Coordinates of C-alpha atoms in Angstrom, one line a residue:
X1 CA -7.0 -6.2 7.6
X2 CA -9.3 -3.0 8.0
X3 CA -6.9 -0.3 9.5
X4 CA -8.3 2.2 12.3
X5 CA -8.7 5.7 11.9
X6 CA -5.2 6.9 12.7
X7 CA -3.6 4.1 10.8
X8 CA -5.9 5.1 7.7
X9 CA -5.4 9.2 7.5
X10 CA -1.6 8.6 7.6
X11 CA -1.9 6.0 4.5
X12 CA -4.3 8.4 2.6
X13 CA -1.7 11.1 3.3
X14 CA 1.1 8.4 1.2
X15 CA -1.3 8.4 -1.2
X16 CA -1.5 11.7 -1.9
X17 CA 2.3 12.3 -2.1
X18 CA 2.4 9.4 -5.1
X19 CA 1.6 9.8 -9.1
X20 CA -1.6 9.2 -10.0
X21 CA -0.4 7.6 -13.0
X22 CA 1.4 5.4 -10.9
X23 CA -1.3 4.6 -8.2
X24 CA -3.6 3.3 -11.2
X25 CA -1.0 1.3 -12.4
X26 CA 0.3 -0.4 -9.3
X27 CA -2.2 0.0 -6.4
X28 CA -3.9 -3.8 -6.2
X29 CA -0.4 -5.1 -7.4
X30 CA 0.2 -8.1 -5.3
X31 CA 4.5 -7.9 -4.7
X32 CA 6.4 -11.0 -4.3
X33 CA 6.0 -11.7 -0.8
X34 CA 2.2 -10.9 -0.8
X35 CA 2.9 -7.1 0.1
X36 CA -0.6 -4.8 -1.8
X37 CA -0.2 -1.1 -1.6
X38 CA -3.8 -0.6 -1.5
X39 CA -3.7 -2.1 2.4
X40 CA -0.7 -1.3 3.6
X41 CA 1.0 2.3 4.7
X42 CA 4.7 1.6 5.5
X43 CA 4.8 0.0 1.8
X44 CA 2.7 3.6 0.5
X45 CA 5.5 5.3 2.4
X46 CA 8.6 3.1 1.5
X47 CA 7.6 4.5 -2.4
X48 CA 6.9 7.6 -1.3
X49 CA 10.7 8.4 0.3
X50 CA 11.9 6.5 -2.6
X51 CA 10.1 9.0 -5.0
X52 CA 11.3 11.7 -3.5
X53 CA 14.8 10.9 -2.6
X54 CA 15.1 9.8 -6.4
X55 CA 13.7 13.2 -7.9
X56 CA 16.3 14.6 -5.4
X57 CA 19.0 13.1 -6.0
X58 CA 18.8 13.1 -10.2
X59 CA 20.9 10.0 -10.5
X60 CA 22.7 8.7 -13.5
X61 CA 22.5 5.2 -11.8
X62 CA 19.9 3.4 -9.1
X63 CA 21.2 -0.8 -8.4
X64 CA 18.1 -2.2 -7.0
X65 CA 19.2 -5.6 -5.4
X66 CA 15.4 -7.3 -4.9
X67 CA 13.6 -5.7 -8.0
X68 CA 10.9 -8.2 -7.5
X69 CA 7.8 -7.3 -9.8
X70 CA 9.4 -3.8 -10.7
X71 CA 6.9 -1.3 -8.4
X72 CA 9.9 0.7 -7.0
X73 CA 11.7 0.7 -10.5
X74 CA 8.7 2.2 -12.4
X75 CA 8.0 5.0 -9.7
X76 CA 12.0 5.8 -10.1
X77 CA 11.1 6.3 -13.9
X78 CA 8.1 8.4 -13.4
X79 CA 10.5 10.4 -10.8
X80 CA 13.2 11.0 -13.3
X81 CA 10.2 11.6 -16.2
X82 CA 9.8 14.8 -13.8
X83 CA 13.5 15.6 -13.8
X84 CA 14.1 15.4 -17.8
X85 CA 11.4 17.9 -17.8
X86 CA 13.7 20.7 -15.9
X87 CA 17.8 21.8 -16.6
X88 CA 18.5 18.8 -13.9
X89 CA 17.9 16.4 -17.2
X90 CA 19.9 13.0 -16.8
X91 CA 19.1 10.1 -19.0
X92 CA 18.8 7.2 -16.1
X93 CA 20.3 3.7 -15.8
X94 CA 18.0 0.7 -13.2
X95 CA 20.0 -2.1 -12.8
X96 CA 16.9 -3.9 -11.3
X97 CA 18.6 -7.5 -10.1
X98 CA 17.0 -11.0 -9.7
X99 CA 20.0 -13.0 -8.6
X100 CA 22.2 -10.1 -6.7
X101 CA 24.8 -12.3 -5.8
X102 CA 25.7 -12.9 -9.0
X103 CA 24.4 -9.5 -10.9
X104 CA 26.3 -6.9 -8.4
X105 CA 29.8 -8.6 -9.2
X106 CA 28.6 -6.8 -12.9
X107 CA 28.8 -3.6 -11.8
X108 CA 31.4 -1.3 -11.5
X109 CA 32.1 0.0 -7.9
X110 CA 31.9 3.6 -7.3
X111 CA 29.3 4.0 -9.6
X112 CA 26.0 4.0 -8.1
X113 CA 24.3 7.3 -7.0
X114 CA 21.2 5.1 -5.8
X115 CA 21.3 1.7 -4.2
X116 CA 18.0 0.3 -3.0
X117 CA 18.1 -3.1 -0.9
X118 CA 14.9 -4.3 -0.2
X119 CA 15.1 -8.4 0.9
X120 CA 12.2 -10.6 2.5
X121 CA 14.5 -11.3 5.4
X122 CA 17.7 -9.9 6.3
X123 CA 19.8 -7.3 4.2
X124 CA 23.3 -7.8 5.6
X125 CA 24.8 -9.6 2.6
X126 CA 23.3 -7.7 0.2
X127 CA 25.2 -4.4 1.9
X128 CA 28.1 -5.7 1.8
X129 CA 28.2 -6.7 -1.7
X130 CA 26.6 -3.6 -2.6
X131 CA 28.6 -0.9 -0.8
X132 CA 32.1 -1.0 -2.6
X133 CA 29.3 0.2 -5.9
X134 CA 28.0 3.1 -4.1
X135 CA 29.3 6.6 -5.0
X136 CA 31.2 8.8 -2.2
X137 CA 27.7 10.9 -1.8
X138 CA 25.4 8.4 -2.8
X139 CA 22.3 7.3 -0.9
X140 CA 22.1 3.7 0.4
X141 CA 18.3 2.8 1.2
X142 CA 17.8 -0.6 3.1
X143 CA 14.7 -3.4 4.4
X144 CA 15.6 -5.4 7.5
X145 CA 12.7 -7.6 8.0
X146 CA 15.2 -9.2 11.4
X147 CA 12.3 -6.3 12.6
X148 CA 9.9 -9.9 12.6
X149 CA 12.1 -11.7 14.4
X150 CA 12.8 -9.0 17.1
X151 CA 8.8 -8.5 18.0
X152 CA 8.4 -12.1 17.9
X153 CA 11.2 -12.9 20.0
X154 CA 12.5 -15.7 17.9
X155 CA 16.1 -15.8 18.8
X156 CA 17.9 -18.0 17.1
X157 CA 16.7 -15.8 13.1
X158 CA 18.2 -12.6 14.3
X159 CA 21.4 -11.2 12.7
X160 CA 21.4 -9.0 16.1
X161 CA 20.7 -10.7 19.2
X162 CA 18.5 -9.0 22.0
X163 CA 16.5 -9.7 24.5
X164 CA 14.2 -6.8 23.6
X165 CA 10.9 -7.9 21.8
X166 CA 6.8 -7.2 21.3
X167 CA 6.5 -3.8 22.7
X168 CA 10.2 -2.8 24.0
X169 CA 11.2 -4.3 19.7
X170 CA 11.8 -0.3 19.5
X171 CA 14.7 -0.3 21.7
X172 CA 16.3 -2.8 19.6
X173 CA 15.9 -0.5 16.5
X174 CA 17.7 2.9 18.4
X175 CA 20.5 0.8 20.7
X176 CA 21.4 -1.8 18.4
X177 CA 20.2 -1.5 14.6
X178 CA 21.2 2.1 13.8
X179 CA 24.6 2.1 15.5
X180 CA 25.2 -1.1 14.1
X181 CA 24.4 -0.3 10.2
X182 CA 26.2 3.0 10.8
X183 CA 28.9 1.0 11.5
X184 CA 29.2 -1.4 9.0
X185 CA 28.1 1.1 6.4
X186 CA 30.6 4.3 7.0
X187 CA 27.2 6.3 6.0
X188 CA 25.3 8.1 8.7
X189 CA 21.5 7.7 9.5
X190 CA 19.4 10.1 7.8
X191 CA 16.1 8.3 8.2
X192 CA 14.6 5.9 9.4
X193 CA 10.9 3.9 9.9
X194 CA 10.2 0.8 11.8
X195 CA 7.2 -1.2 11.4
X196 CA 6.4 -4.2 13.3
X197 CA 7.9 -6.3 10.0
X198 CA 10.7 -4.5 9.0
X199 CA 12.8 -1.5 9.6
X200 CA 13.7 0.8 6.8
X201 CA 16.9 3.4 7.0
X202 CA 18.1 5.9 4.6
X203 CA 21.5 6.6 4.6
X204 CA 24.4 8.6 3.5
X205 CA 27.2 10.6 3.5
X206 CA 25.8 13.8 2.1
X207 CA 23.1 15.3 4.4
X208 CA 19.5 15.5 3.4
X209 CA 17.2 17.7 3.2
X210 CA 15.0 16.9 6.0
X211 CA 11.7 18.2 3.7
X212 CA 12.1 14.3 1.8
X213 CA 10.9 12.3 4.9
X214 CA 7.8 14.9 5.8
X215 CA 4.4 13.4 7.0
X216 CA 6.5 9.9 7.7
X217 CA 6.2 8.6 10.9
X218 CA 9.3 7.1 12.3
X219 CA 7.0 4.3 14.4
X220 CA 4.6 2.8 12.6
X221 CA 0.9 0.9 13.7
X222 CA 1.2 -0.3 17.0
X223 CA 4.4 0.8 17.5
X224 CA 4.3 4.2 17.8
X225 CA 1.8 3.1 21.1
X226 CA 4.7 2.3 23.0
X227 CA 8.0 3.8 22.2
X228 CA 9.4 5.4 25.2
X229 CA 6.6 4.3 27.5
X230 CA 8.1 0.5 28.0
X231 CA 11.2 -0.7 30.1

């Protein structure tokens, strides 16, 4: 799908915020659910925030609950690489799962500075198996593709009812989504993106430095037309 000019700066600006080394490694890397980087921004700029949160954050642990063909877990190597090289040095533990509901019950809770949940679908069992593993001031990251459902209207797959959908799918994202994972999750908001598949939130307890999400558009493609124009 050829992007249009606006749609095409932003994803050259993701590029430019990820390691080469990386980029030749993984940029025609088909994911599991068909997702390339080399066509598609909001999965340039998922790695991106990941990147940086990660060579923020210097953890000693990251729990990735859909590790799929390992894209996210090599760029949180290559961020730590960075980290080793500085006084920050931390030697790093991925638990990178393929069958969470089995693999989380493994791991010790309290004891994640990192968790990354990143389903094709919905993410609400994976939070709460994961959340008792998180540390106090740890970062919870977190794929809702509900986001599909909502534009498409279809009911009777969302986790979250509404009657919002197509171009008023943003209000479901402010009114409902973020209060509601808030809620659930004890963590505050820190970020967020939405794009017309999925929406992606960064939370925790521990404020951020708003520097990590620079350049990142909140509303993504089509999106970012309509929010707060629609009733």
């Amino acid at each position: 799908m050829k992007m249009n000019v606006n749609r095409e700066k932003f994803y050259e600006l993701g590029l430019n915020e990820l390691p080469k080394l990386f980029l030749d490694k993984y940029l025609d890397t088909e994911g599991e659910n068909g997702e390339v980087l080399s066509y598609d921004e909001a999965e340039i700029w998922k790695r991106v925030l990941n990147y940086r949160v990660a060579k923020h954050l210097k953890p000693y642990v990251i729990l990735e609950t859909h590790a799929g063909k390992g894209v996210s877990t090599e760029l949180y190597r290559m961020a730590q690489i960075l980290n080793i090289l500085t006084v920050y040095s931390r030697s790093l533990k991925i638990i990178s799962c393929h069958a969470w509901e089995k693999e989380v019950e493994l791991v010790p809770d309290q004891s994640c500075d990192l968790i990354d949940i990143d389903p094709f679908g919905q993410p609400y069992g994976a939070i709460e198996a994961t959340l008792p593993k998180l540390k106090d001031e740890g970062v919870l990251m977190v794929s809702n593709g509900e986001m599909m459902s909502v534009v498409r209207h279809l009911k009777n797959t969302q986790h979250l009812k509404t009657d919002y959908y197509g171009k008023t799918a943003w209000k479901w994202v402010i009114e409902q989504y973020l209060p509601y994972i808030e809620e659930i999750t004890g963590l505050k908001v820190q970020f967020f993106y939405a794009f017309p598949t999925t929406v992606r939130v960064i939370l925790s307890k521990q404020e951020l430095p708003n520097d990590l999400f620079r350049g990142c558009k909140r509303w993504m493609w089509w999106l970012e037309r309509y929010v707060g124009t629609t009733k």
